[in-house]
Coordinates of N, CA and C in Angstrom, one line a residue:
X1 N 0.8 -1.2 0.0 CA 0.0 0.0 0.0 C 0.9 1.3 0.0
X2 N 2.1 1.4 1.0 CA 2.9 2.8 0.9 C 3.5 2.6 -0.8
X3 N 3.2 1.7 -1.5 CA 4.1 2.0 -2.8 C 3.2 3.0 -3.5
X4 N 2.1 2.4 -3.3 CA 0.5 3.3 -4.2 C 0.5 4.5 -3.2
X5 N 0.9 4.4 -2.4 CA 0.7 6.1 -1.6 C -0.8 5.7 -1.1
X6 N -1.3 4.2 -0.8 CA -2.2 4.1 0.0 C -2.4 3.7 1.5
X7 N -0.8 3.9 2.1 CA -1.3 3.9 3.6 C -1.8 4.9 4.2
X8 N -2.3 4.8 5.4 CA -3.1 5.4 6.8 C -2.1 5.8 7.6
X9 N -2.0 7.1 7.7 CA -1.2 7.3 9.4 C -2.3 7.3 10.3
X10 N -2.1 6.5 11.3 CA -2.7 7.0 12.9 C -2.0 7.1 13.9
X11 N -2.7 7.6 15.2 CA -2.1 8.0 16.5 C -2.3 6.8 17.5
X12 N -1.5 6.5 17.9 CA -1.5 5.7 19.1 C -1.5 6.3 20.4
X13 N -1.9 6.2 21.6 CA -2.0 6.6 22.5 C -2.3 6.2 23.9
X14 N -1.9 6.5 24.7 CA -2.2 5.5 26.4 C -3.0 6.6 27.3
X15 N -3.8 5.2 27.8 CA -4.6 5.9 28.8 C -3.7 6.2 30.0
X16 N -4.3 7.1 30.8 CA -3.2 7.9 31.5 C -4.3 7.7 33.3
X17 N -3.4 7.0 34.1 CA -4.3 7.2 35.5 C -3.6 8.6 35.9
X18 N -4.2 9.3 37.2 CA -4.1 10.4 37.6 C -4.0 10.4 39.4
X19 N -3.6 10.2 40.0 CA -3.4 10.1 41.6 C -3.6 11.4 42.4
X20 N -4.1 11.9 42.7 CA -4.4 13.0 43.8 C -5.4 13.0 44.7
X21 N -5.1 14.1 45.6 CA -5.8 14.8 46.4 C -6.7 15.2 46.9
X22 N -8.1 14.5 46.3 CA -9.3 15.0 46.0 C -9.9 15.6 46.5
X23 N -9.8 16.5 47.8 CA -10.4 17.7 48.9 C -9.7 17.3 50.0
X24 N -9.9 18.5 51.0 CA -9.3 18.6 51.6 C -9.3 17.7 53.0
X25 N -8.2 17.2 53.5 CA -7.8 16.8 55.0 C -8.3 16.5 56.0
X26 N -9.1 16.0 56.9 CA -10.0 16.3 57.9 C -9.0 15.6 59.1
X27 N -8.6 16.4 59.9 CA -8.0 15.8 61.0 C -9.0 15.2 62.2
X28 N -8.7 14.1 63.0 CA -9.8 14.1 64.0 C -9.9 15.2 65.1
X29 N -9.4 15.5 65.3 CA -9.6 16.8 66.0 C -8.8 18.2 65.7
X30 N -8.4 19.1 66.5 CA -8.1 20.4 65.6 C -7.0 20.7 66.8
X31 N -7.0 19.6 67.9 CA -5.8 20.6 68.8 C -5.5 18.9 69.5
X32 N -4.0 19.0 69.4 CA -3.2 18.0 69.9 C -1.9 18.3 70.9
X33 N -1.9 17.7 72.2 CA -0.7 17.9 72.9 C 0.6 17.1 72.1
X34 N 1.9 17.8 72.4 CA 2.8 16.5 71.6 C 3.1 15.7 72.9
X35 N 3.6 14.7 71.5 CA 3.1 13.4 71.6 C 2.0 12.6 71.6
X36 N 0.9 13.2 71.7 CA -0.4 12.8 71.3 C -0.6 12.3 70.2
X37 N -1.4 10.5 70.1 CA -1.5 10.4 68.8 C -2.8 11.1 67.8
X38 N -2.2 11.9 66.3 CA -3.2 12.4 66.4 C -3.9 11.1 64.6
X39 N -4.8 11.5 64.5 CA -5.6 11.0 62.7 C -5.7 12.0 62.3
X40 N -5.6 11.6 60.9 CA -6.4 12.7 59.7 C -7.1 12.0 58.4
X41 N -8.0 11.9 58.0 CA -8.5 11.6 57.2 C -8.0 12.0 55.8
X42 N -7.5 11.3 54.5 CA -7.1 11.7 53.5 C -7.6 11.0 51.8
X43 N -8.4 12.1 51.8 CA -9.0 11.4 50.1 C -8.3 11.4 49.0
X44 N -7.9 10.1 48.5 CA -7.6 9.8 47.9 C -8.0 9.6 46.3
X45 N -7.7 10.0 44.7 CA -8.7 9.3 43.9 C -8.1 9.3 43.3
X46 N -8.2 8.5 41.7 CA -7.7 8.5 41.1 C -8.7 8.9 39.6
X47 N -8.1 10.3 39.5 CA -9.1 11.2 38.3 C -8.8 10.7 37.0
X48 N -7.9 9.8 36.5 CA -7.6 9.6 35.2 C -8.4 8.5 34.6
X49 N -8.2 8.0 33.2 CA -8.6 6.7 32.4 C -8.6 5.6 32.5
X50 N -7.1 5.2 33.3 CA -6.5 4.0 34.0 C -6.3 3.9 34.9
X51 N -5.8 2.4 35.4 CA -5.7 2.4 36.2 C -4.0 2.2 36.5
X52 N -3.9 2.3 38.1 CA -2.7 3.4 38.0 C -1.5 2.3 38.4
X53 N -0.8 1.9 37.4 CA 0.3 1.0 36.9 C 2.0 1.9 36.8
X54 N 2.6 0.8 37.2 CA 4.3 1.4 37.0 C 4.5 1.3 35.5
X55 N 4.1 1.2 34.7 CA 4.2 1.1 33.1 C 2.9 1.8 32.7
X56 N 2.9 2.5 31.5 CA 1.8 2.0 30.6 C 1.0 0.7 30.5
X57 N 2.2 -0.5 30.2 CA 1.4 -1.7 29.8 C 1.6 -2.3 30.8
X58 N 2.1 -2.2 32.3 CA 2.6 -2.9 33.2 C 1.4 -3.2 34.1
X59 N 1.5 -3.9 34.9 CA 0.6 -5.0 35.9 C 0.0 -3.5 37.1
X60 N -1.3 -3.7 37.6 CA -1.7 -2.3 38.2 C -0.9 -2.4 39.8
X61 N -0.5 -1.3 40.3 CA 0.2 -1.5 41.0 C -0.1 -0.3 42.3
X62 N 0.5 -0.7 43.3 CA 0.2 -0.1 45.0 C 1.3 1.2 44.7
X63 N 0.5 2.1 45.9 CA 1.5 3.4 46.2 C 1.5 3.9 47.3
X64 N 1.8 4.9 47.4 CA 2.3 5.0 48.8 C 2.1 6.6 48.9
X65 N 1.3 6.6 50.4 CA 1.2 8.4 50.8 C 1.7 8.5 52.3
X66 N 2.5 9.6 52.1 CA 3.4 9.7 53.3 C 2.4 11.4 53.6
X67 N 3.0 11.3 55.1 CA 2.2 12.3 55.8 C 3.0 12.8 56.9
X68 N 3.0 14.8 56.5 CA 4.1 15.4 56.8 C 3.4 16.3 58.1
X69 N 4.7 16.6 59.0 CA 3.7 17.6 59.9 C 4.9 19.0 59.8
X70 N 4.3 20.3 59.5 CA 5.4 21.3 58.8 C 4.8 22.4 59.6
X71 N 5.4 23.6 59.7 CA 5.3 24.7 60.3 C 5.0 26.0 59.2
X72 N 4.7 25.7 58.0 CA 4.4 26.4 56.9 C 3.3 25.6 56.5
X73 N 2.0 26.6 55.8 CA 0.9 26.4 54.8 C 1.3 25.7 53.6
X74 N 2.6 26.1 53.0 CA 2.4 25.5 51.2 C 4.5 25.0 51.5
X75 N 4.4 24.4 52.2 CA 6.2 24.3 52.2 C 6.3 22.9 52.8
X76 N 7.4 22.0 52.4 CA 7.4 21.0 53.5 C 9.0 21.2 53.3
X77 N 9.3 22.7 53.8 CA 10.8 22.7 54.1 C 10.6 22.6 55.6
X78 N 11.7 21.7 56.2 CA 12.0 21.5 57.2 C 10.7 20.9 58.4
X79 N 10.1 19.9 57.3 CA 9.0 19.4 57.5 C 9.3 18.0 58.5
X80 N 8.4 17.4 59.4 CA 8.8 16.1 59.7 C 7.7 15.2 59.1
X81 N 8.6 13.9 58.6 CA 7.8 12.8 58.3 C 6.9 12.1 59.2
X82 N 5.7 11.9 59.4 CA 4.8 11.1 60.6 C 5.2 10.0 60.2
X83 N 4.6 10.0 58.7 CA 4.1 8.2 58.6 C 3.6 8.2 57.2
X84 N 4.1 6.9 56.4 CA 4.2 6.2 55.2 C 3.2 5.4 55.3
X85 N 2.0 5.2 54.4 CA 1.1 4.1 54.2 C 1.3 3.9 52.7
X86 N 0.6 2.5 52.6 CA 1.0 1.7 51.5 C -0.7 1.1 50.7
X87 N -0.9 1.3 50.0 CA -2.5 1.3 49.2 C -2.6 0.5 48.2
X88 N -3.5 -0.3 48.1 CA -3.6 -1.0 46.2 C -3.9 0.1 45.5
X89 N -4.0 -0.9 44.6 CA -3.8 0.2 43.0 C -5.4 0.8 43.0
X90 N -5.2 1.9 42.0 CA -6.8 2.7 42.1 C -6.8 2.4 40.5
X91 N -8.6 1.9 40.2 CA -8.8 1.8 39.0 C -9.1 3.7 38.9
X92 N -9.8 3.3 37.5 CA -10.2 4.7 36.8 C -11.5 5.5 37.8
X93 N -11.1 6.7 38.3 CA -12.6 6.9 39.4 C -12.5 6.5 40.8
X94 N -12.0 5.6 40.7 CA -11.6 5.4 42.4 C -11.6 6.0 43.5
X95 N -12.1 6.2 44.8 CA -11.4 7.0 45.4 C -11.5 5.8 47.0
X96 N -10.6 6.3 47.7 CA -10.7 6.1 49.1 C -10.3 6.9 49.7
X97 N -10.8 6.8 51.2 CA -10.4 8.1 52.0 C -10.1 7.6 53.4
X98 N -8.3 7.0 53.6 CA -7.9 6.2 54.5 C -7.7 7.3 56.0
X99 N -7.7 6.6 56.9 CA -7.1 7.2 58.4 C -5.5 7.4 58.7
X100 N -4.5 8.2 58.1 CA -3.4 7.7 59.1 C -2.8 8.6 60.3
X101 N -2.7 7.2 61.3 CA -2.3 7.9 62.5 C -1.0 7.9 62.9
X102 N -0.5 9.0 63.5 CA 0.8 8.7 64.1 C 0.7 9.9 65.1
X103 N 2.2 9.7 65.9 CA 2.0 10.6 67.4 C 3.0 12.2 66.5
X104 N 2.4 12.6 67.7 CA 3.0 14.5 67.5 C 4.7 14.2 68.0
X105 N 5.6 14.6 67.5 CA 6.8 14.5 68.1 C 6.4 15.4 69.2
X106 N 7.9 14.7 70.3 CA 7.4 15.6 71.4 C 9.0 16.2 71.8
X107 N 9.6 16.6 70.2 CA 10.3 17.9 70.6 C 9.6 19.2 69.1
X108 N 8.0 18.7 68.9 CA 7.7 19.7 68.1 C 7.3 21.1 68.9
X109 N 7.7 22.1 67.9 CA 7.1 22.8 69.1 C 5.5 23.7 69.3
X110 N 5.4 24.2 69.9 CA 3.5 24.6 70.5 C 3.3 25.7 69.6
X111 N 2.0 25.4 69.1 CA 1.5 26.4 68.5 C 1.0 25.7 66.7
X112 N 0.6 26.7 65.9 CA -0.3 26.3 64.5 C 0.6 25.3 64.1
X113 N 0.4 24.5 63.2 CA 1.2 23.2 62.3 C 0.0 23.2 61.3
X114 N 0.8 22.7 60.7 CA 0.0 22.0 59.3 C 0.3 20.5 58.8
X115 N -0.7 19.7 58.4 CA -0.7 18.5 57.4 C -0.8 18.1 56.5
X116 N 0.8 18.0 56.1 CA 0.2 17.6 54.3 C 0.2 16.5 54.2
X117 N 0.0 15.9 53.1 CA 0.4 14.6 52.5 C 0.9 14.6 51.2
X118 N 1.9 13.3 50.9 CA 1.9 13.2 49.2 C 1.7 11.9 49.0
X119 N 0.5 12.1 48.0 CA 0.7 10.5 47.4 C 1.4 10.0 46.2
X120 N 1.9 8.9 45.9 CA 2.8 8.3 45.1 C 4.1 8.9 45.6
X121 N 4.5 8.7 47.0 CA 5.5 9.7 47.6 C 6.4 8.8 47.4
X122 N 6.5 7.8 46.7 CA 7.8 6.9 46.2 C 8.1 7.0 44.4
X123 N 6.8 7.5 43.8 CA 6.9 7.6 42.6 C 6.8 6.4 41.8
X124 N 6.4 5.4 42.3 CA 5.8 3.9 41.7 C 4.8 4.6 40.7
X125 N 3.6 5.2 40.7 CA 3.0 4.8 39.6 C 3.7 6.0 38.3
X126 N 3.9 5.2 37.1 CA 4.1 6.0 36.0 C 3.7 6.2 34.8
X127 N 2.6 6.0 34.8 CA 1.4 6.1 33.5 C 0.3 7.2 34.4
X128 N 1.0 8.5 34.9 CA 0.1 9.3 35.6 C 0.5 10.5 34.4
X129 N -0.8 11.1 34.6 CA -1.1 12.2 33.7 C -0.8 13.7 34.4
X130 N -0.6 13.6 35.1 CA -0.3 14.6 36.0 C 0.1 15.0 37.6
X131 N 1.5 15.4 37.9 CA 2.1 14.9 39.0 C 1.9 16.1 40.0
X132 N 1.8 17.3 39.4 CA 1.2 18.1 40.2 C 0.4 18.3 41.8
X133 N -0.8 17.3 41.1 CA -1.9 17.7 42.0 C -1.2 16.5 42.9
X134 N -0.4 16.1 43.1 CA 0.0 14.8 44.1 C 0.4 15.5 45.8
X135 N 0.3 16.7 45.5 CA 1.0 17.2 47.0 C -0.2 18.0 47.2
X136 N -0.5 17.4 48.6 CA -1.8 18.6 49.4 C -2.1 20.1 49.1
X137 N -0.6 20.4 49.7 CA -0.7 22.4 49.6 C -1.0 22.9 48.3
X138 N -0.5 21.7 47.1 CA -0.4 22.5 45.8 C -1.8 22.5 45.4
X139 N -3.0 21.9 45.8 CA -4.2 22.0 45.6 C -5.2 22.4 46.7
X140 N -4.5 23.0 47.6 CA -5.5 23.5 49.1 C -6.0 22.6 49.6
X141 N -5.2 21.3 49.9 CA -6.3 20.4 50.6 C -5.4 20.2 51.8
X142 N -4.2 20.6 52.2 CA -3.8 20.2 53.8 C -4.6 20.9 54.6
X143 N -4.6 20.3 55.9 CA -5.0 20.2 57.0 C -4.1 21.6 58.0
X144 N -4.8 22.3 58.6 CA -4.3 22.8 60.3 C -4.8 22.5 61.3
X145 N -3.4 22.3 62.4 CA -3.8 22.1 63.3 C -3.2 23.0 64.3
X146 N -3.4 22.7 65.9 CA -3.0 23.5 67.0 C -2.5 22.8 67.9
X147 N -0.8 22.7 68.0 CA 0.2 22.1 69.0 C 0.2 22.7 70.1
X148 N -0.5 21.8 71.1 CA -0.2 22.5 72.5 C 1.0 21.8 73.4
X149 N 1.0 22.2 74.4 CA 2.3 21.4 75.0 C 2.1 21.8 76.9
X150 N 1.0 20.7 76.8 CA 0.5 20.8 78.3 C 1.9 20.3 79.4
X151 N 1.8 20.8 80.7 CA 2.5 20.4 81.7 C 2.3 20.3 83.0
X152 N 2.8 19.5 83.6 CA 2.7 19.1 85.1 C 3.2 20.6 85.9
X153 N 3.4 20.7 87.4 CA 3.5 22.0 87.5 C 3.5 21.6 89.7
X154 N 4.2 20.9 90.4 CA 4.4 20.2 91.8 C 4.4 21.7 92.4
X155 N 3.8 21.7 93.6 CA 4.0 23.2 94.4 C 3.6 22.7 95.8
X156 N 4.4 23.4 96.7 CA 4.0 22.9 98.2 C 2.5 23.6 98.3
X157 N 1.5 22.9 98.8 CA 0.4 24.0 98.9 C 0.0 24.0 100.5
X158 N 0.8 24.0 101.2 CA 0.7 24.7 102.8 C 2.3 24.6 103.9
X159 N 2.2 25.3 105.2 CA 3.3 25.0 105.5 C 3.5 23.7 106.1
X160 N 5.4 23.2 105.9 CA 5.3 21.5 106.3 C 4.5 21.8 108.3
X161 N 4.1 20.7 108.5 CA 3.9 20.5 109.6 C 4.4 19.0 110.4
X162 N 4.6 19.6 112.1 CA 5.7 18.6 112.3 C 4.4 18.3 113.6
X163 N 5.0 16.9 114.0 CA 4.6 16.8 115.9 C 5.7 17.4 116.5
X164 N 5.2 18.1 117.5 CA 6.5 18.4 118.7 C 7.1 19.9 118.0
X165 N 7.8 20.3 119.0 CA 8.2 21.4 119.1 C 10.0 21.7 119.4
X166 N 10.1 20.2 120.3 CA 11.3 20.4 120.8 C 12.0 18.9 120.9
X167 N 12.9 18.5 120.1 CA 13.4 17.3 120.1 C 14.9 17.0 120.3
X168 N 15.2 15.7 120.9 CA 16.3 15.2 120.9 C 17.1 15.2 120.1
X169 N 18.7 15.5 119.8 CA 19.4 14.4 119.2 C 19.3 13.2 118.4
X170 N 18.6 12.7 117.7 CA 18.4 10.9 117.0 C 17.4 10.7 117.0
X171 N 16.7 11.8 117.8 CA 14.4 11.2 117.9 C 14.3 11.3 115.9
X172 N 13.3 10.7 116.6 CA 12.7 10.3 115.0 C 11.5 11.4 115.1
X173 N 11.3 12.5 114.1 CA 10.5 13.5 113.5 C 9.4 13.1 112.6
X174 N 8.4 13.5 113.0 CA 7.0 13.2 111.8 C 6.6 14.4 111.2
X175 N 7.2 14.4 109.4 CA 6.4 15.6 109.0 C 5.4 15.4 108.5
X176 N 4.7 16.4 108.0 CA 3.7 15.9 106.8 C 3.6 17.5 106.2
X177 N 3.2 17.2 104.9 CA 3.5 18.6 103.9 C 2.6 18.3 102.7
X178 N 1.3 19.3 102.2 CA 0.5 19.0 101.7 C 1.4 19.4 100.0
X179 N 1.2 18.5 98.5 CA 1.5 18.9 97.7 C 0.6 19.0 96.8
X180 N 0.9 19.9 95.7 CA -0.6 20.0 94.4 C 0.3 20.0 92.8
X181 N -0.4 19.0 92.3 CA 0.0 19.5 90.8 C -0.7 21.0 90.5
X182 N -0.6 21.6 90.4 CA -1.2 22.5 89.5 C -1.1 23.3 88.3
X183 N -0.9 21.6 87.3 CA -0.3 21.9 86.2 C -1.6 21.7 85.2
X184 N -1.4 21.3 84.1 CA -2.8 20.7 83.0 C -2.2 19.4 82.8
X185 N -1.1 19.1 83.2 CA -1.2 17.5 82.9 C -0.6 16.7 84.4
X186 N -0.8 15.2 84.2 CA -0.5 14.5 85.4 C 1.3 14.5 85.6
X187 N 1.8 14.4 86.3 CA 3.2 13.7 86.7 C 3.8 12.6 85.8
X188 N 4.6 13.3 84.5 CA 4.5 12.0 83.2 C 6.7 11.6 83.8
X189 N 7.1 10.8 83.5 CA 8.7 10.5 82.8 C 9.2 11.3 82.1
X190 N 8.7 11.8 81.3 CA 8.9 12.1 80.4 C 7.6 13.1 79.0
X191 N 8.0 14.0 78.4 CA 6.9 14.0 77.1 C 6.2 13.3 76.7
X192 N 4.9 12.9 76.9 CA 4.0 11.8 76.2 C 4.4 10.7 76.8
X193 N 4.9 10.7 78.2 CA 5.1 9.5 78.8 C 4.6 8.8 80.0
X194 N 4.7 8.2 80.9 CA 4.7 7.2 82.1 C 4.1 7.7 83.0
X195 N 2.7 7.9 83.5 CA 2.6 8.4 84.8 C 4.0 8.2 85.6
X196 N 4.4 9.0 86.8 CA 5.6 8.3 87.7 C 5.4 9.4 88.7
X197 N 6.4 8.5 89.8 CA 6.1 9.0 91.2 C 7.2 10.1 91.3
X198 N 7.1 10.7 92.4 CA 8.3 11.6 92.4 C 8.8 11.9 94.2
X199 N 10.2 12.4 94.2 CA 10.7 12.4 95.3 C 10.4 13.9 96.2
X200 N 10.2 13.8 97.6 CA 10.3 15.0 98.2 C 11.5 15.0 99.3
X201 N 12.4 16.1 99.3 CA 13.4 16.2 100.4 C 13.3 17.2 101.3
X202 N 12.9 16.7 102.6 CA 13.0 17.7 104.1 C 14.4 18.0 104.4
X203 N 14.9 19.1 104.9 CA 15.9 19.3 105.1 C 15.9 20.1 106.4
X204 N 16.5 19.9 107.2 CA 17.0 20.4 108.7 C 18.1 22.2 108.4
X205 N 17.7 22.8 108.8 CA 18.6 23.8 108.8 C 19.0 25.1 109.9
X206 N 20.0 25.3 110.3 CA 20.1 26.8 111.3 C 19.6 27.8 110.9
X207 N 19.7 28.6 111.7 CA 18.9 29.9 111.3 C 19.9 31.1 110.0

């Protein structure tokens, strides 16, 4: 036929899946102590033709959305990683809208944060039509929240009181001495840690 000048050109072409962000974030709540574990809700879809495969012609395949906790609206400079989840593949249309949890570091510090996410944050799928919309901020859909950083707070709350007035040498002394947290949180080990007891020291002194 190309001798007659009667071939056909045509176009070939691949259907293209699309992985993003489909609205915005919903955290379960709006104010977290660190170390607190917190959730956020994150919709997932997949807006393209296909379904979303490491090839064009390749077998459909899982991805991955990691979830950032950052001190900027549209930046994940100097952002911390929470947590990496791992998803099947999304046909054409798809959507799901998974939970992931993880705790607040607890040397973040107090005050506004934000939640992004990215999905295909390993870059497995490659038959996507557009990589863009794969990060929260770049389509308004992260999340804010409010890092507080509650604390314990021990205070004598009256004077010690003793029996007796006048003692020996080696006698054995009874005090008693009323104490109060009067903090917003209990007596932890540590940040986001261990209820635990704690020490009190009486001390003898001259005038």
């Amino acid at each position: 036929s190309f001798l007659r000048n009667h071939s056909l050109p045509i176009t070939i072409s691949y259907s293209h899946s699309n992985l993003r962000v489909a609205s915005k974030m919903i955290p379960c709540q709006q104010k977290y102590n660190i170390g607190q574990q917190l959730c956020v809700s994150i919709p997932i879809q997949n807006a393209g033709f296909a379904t979303t495969k490491s090839t064009f012609t390749g077998l459909p395949t899982e991805h991955v959305a990691s979830l950032y906790l950052s001190q900027f609206p549209n930046s994940l400079e100097n952002a911390v990683l929470l947590k990496s989840e791992t998803y099947q593949a999304l046909n054409s249309g798809d959507q799901i809208t998974p939970k992931i949890y993880a705790p607040i570091p607890t040397t973040w510090p107090a005050g506004i944060a934000y939640l992004h996410v990215v999905v295909d944050a390993t870059n497995k799928i490659q038959n996507e039509s557009n990589k863009a919309d794969n990060t929260s901020f770049d389509v308004g859909a992260s999340a804010q929240i409010e890092v507080t950083r509650s604390s314990s707070n021990l205070k004598t709350a009256s004077a010690i009181k003793v029996t007796g007035s006048v003692f020996e040498v080696g006698q054995q002394v009874t005090l008693s001495l009323a104490i109060q947290n009067n903090g917003s949180e209990r007596t932890l080990d540590g940040p986001a840690g261990n209820s635990t007891r704690f020490t009190v020291n009486f001390y003898l002194s001259h005038k």
